[in-house]
XYZ file of C-alpha atoms in Angstrom:
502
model
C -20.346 -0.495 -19.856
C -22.150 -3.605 -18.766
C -25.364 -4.225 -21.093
C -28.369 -5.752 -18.959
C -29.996 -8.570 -20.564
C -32.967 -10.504 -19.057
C -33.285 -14.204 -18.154
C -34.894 -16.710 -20.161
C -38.512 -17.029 -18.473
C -42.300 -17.358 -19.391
C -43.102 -14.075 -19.673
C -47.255 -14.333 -21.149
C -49.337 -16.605 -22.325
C -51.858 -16.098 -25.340
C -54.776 -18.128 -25.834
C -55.535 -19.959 -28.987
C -58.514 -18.985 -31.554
C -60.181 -21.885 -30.615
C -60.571 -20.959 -26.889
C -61.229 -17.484 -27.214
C -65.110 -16.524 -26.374
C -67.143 -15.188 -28.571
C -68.922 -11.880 -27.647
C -72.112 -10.350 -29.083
C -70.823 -7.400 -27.500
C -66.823 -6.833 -28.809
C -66.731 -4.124 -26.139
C -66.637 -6.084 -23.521
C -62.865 -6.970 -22.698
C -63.421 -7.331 -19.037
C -64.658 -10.289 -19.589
C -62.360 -11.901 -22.041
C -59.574 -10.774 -19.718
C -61.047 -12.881 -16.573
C -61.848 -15.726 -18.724
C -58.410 -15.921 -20.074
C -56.735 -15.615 -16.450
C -58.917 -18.678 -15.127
C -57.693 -20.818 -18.172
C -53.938 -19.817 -17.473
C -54.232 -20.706 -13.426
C -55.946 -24.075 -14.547
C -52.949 -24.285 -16.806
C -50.012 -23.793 -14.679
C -52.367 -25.541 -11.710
C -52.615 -28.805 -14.313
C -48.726 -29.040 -14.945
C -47.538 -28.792 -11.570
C -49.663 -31.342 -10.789
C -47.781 -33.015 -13.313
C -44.209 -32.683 -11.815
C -43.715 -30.144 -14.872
C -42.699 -26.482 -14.736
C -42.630 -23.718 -17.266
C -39.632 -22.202 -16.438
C -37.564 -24.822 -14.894
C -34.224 -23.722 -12.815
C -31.018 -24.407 -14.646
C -28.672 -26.959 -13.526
C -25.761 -25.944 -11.487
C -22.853 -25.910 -9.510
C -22.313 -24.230 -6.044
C -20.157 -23.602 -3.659
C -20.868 -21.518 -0.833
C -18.763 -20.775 2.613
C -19.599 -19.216 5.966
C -17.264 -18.246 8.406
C -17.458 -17.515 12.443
C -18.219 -14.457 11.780
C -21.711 -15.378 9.371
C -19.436 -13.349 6.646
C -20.432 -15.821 3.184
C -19.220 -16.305 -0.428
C -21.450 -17.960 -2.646
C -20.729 -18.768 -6.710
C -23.116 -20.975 -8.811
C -22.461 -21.363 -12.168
C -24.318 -22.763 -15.217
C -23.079 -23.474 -18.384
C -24.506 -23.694 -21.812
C -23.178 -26.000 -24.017
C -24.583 -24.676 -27.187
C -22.906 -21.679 -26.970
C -19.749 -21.914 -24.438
C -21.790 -19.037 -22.745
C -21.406 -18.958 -18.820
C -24.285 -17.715 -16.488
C -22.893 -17.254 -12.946
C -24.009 -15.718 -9.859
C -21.309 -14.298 -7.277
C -21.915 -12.514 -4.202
C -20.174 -12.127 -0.865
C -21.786 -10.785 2.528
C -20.590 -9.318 5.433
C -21.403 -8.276 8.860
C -18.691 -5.886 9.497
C -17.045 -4.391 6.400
C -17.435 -5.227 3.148
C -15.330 -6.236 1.178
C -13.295 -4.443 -1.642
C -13.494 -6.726 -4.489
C -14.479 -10.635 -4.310
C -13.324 -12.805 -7.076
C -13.273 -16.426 -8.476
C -10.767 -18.503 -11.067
C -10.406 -21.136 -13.123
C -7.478 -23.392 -12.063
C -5.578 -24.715 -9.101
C -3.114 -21.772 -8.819
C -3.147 -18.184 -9.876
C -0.809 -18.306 -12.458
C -2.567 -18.334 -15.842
C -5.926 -18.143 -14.172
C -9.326 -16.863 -15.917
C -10.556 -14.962 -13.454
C -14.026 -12.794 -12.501
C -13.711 -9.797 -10.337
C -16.529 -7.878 -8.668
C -16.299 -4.755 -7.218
C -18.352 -2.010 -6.515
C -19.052 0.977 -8.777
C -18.540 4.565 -8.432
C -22.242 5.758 -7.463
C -21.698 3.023 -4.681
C -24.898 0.822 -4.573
C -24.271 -0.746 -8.329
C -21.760 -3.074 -9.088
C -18.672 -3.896 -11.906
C -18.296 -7.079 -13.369
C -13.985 -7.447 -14.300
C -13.207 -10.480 -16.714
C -9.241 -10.697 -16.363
C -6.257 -13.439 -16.341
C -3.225 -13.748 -13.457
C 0.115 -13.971 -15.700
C 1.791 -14.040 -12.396
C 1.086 -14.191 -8.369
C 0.468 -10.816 -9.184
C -2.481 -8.389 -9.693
C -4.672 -9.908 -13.002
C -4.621 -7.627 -15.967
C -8.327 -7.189 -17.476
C -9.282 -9.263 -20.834
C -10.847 -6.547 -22.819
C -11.861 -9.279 -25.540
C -13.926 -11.011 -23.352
C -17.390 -9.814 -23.396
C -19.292 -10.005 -19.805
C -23.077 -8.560 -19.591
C -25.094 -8.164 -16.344
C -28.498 -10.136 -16.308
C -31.244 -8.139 -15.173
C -33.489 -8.267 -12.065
C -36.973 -10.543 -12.496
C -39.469 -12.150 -11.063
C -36.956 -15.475 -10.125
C -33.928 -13.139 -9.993
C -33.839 -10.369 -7.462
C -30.929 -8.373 -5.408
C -28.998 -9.160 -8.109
C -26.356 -6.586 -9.539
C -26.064 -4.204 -6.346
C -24.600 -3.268 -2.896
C -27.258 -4.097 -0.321
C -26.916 -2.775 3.130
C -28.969 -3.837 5.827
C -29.211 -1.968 8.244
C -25.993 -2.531 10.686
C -26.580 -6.114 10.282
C -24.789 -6.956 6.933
C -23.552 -5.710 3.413
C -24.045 -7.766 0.298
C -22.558 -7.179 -3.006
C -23.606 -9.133 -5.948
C -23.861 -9.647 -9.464
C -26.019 -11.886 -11.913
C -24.176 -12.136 -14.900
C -23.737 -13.957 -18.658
C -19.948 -14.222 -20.117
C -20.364 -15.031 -23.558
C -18.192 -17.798 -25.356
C -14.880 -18.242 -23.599
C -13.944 -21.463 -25.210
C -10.984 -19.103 -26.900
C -9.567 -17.748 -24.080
C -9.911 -20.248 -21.760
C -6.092 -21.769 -22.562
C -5.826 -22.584 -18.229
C -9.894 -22.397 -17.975
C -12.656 -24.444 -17.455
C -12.662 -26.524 -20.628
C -13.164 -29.417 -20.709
C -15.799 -30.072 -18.735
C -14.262 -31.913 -15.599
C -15.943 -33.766 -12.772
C -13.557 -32.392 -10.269
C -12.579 -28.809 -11.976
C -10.025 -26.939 -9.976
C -11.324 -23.495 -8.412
C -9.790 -20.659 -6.464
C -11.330 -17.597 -4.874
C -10.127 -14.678 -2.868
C -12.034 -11.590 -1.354
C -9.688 -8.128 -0.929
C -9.234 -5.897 2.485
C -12.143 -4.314 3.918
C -12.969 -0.815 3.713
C -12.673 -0.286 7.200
C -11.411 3.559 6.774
C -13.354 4.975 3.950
C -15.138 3.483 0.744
C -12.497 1.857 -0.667
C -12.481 0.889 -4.079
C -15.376 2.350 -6.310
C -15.219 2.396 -9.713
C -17.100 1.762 -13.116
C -13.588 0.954 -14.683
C -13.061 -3.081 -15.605
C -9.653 -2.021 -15.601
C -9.471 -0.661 -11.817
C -6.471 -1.450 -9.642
C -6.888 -3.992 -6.609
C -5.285 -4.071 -3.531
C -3.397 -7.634 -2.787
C -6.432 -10.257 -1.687
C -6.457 -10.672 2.742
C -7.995 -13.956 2.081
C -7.728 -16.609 -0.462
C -8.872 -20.109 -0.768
C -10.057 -24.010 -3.319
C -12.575 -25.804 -4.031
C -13.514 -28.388 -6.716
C -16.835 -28.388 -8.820
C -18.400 -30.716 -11.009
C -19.084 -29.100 -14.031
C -20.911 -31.967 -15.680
C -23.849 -30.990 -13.175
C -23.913 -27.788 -14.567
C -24.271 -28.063 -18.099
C -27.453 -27.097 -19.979
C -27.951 -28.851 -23.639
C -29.304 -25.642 -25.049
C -30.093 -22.168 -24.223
C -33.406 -22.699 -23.734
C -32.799 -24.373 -20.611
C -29.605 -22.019 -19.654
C -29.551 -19.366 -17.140
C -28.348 -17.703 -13.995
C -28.217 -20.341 -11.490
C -31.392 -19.855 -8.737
C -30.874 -20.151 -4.944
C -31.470 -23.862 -3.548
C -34.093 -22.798 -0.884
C -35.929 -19.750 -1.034
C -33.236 -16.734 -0.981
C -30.760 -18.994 0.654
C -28.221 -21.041 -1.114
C -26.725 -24.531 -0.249
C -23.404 -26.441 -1.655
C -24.144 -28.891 -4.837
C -21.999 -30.054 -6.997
C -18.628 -28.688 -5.256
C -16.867 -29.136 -2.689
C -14.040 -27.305 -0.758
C -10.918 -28.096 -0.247
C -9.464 -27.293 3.358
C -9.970 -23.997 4.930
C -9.531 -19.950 3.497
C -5.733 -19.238 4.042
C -5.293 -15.755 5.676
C -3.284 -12.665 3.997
C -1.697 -9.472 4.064
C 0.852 -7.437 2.208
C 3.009 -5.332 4.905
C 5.829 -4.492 2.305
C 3.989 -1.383 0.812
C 3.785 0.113 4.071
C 6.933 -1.107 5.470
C 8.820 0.736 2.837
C 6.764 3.685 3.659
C 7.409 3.333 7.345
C 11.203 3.360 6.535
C 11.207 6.139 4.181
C 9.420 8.150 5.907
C 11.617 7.314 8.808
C 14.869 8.305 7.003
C 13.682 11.865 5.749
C 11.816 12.825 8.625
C 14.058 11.965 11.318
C 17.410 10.182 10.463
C 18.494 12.528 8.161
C 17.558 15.413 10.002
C 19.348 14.111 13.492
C 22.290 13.867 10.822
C 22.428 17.391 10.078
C 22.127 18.596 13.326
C 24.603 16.440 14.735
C 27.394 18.631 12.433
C 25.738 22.005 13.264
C 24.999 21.663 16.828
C 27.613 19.512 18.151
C 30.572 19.953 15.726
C 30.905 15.856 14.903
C 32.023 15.345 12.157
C 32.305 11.376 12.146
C 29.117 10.630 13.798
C 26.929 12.387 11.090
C 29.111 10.534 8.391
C 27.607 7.433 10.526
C 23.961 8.841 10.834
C 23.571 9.477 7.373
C 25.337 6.758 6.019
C 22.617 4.383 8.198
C 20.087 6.604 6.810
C 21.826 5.836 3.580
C 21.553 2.124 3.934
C 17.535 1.991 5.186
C 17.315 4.107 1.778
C 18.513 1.306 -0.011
C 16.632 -1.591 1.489
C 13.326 0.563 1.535
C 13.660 1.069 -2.378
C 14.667 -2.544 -2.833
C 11.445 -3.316 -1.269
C 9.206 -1.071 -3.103
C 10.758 -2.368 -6.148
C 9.810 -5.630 -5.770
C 6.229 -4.511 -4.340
C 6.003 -2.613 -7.511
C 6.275 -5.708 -9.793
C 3.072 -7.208 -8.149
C 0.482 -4.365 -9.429
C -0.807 -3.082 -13.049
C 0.012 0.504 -11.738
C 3.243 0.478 -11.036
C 5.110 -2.276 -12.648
C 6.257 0.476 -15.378
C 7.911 2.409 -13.235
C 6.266 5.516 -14.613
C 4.436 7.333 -11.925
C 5.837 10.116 -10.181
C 6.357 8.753 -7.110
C 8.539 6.015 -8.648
C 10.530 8.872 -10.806
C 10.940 10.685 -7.606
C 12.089 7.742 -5.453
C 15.134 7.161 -7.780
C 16.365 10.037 -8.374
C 16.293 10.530 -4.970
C 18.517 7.515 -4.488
C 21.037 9.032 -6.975
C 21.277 11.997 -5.181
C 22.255 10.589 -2.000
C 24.966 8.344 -3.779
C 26.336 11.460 -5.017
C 26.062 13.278 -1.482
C 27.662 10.539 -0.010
C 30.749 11.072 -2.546
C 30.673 15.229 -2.158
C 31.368 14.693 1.281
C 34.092 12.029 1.308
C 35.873 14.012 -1.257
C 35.438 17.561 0.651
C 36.384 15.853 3.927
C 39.661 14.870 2.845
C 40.801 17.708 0.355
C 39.368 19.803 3.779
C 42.138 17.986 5.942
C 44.812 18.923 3.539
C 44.643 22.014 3.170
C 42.475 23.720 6.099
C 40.364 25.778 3.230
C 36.677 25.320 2.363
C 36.300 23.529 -0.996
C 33.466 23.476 -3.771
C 32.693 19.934 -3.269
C 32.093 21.272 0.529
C 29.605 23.891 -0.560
C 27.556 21.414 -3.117
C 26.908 19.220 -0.387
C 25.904 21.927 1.853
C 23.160 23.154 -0.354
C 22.191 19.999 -1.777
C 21.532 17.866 1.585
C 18.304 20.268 2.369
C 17.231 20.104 -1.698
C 17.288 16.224 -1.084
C 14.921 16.388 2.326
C 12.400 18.911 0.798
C 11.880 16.657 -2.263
C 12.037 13.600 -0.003
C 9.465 14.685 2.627
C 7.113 16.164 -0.581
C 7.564 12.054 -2.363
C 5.646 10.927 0.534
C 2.431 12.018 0.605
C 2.325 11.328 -3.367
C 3.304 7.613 -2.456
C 0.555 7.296 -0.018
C -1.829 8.415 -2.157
C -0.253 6.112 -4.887
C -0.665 3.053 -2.490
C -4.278 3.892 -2.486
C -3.616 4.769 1.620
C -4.156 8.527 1.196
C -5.436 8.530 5.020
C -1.935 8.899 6.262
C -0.949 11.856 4.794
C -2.313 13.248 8.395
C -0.184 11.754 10.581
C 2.829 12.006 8.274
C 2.145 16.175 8.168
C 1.954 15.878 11.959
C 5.082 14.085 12.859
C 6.633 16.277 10.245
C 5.835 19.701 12.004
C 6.788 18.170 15.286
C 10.015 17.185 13.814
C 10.512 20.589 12.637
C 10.012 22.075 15.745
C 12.535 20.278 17.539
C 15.067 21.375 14.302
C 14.655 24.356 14.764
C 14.855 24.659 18.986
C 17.751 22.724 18.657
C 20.060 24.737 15.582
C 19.539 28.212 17.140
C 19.818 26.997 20.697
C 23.002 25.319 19.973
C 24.482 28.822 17.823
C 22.891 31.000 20.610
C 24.769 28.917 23.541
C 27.869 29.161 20.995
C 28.011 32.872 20.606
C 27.539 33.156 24.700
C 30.697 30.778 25.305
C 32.396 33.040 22.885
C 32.209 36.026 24.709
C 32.927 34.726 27.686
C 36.335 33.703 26.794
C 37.335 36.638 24.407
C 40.654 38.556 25.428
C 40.836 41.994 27.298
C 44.047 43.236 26.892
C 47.254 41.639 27.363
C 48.042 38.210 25.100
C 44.572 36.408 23.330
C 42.787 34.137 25.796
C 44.911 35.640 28.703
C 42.713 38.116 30.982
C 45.258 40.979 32.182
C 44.369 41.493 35.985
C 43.474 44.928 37.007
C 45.570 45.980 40.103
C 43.670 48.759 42.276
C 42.473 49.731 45.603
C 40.058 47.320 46.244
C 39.530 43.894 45.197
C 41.631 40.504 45.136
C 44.165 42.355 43.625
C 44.721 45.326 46.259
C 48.809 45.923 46.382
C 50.864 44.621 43.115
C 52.840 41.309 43.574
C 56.407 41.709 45.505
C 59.387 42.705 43.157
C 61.574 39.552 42.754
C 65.369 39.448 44.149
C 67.550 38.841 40.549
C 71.095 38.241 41.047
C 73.394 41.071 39.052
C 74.321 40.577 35.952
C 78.574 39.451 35.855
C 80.900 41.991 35.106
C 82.394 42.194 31.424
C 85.524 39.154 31.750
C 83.522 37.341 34.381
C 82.986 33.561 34.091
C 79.169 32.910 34.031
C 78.810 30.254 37.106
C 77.007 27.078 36.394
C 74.684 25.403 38.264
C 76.428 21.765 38.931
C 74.772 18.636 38.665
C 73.705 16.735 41.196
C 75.816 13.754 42.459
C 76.789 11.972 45.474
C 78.859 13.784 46.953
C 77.871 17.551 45.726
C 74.546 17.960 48.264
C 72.795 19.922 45.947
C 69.207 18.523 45.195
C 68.046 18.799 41.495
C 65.030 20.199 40.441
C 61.500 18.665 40.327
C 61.193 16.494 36.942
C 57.952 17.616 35.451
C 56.186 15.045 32.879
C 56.724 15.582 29.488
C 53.480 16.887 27.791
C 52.340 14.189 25.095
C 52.189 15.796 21.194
């Protein structure tokens, strides 16, 4: 919980004994109040006059950046060297879609980066202030030892600490804030004070489909940053001798802000992170449809070899997809244990289709050798549909995981159109199979031979001619040969047929 703590600031002013009026009447405090009004306005009147002020704005640095689109960053920071305390003011605006989280660090490079993160909080119009520190070009883990406390709205400090939407025109989201003492944890940080003190800064994806990230937890996860960029600021600009004249640094002119004391250094570098949803692309493509066309190509069409090939390409997109969500899975707080069920799921998925794969080698060939269904056969028969169900159930729970729960939808619809198709397909395919099995069965006579029926009418009217046959040779009787052909012997031998191929 972020405590709100007010800025330094001349907040009354009480007259001395000497110039307080003297009444005959003490009842009268109308009076004493006007008089002591005029004498403060001739006061503060008197001192500007003077080139003094009574609240004087702390020294700072700033950077600010505006893109084509009038979408702006802006960080000012003050320093107090009295107590190591940092004031800071960091906002971002935009004209289309806010941004998720905005963010600024201490270095040239993420690695080993202090880091602030704002984004904003659950009841949407307040905001959360993240201290945290990049190990890694990965997500920053939050510093719960650093302490970080929202300054609250005055008279010089307003908007401060909140989501403000104008209109259509433009969001803002910014915070006013104090973190105290970070001398000790700034190892890669901002100490000592540098002229030229390495900065980065980054702003996450827009919330272009739904709120995005809301949350009151400094701990929250972040999506990967879709822009990212340097500058430099002189931080012996910014430093106040004593608290007195620390504080959260003021806009330049009027609510506006301009650059002082920093300077950038080249242009925002664009980003994006397709690998979490090109492993869900993939996977989803495998149980949905690969697989599927797999199964269907052994039921419906009786080929053996080419499912072996669809599902052993399924097989192999498997294994690329989860080599890809591994490594996406190392950049983020959430999942870099492995410990969430969709993780759980994903691999024991994988071992199951490793040990599919081998059921149906094995049945295959014990299944050539001896013509009889075996037990490795009817594992793999069962166990193929067990995989899909718990395959095609793993993907909404990823989606939600990957913080894209708005494609459940689609997935659900592609799904039952899948299905559909399944299902037309398997019973078409055993409905056109029982028809071509009863045209062909036998009616009498040999199997697969059809006996013709000899009657009155019909192709068959009168029964085929009796055949002359020679009479069998008496009892002693030589049985005559047929000699071979030759030269001289004029008999013509009989038509050589080809010899059927085995």
């Amino acid at each position: 919980m972020h405590v709100l703590i007010s800025r330094p600031m001349l907040t009354s002013l009480t007259a001395p004994a000497w110039l307080r009026p003297k009444y005959s009447d003490s009842s009268d405090p109308l009076l004493f109040s006007k008089t002591l009004e005029k004498l403060t306005s001739t006061l503060l009147f008197s001192l500007s006059l003077l080139g003094l002020s009574t609240a004087a704005d702390p020294p700072a640095g700033v950077f600010t950046y505006t893109d084509t689109d009038n979408d702006a960053y802006v960080f000012a920071l003050n320093v107090d060297s009295s107590s190591n305390d940092y004031w800071l003011h960091l906002s971002a605006t935009s004209t289309s879609a806010l941004p998720q989280w905005v963010a600024v660090g201490f270095g040239d490079k993420m690695a080993g980066s202090f880091m602030l993160i704002v984004y904003t909080s659950s009841n949407g119009t307040g905001v959360t202030l993240s201290p945290r520190r990049a190990t890694e070009h990965s997500e920053p883990s939050y510093e719960k030892d650093i302490k970080c406390d929202l300054v609250a709205d005055n008279n010089d400090l307003k908007g401060g600490n909140v989501v403000t939407r104008n209109g259509s025109a433009s969001t803002t989201m910014s915070v006013n804030a104090v973190c105290h003492n970070l001398t000790q944890y700034a190892s890669n940080g901002p100490f000592p004070l540098l002229q030229n003190q390495p900065m980065i800064y980054a702003v996450g994806p827009s919330s272009y489909h739904g709120p995005g990230l809301r949350s009151n937890d400094p701990a929250a996860g972040l999506a990967r940053h879709t822009a990212y960029g340097h500058f430099s600021i002189d931080m012996t600009k910014a430093v106040s001798k004593d608290s007195s004249t620390a504080g959260v640094p003021l806009p330049n002119d009027g609510d506006n802000w301009a650059l002082a004391g920093a300077s950038a250094d080249g242009q925002p570098q664009a980003d994006h992170d397709p690998a979490p949803r090109i492993h869900g692309f993939i996977m989803s493509l495998c149980f949905v449809i690969i697989f599927p066309v797999g199964a269907l190509v052994l039921r419906a069409l009786k080929r053996v070899i080419l499912h072996a090939v669809v599902q052993a390409i399924g097989l192999f997109l498997v294994c690329c997809a989860t080599a890809g969500g591994i490594v996406v899975s190392m950049q983020y707080n959430r999942s870099k244990n492995f410990a969430s069920a969709h993780q759980i799921i994903g691999i024991l998925l994988l071992l199951a289709l490793f040990a599919q794969l081998g059921l149906g080698i094995v049945h295959h060939r014990l299944y050539k050798k001896t013509q009889q269904p075996t037990k490795m056969g009817k594992i793999h028969l069962y166990m193929g549909p067990a995989i899909l169900i718990l395959g095609i159930i793993n993907a909404p729970i990823g989606f939600v995981f990957a913080g894209e729960g708005r494609l459940s939808l689609p997935f659900v619809l592609v799904l039952l159109l899948m299905a559909i198709v399944y299902i037309t397909v398997r019973f078409g395919a055993k409905l056109c199979g029982r028809g071509r099995k009863r045209q062909v069965a036998p009616v009498g006579g040999a199997e697969g031979y059809q006996q013709p029926n000899f009657g009155s009418s019909g192709p068959y009217m009168q029964a085929p001619p009796a055949y002359m046959r020679a009479p069998s040779p008496s009892p002693g009787e030589d049985v005559p040969l047929r000699p071979y052909q030759s030269q001289h012997s004029g008999i013509e031998a009989p038509p050589a047929y080809a010899r059927p191929m085995v």
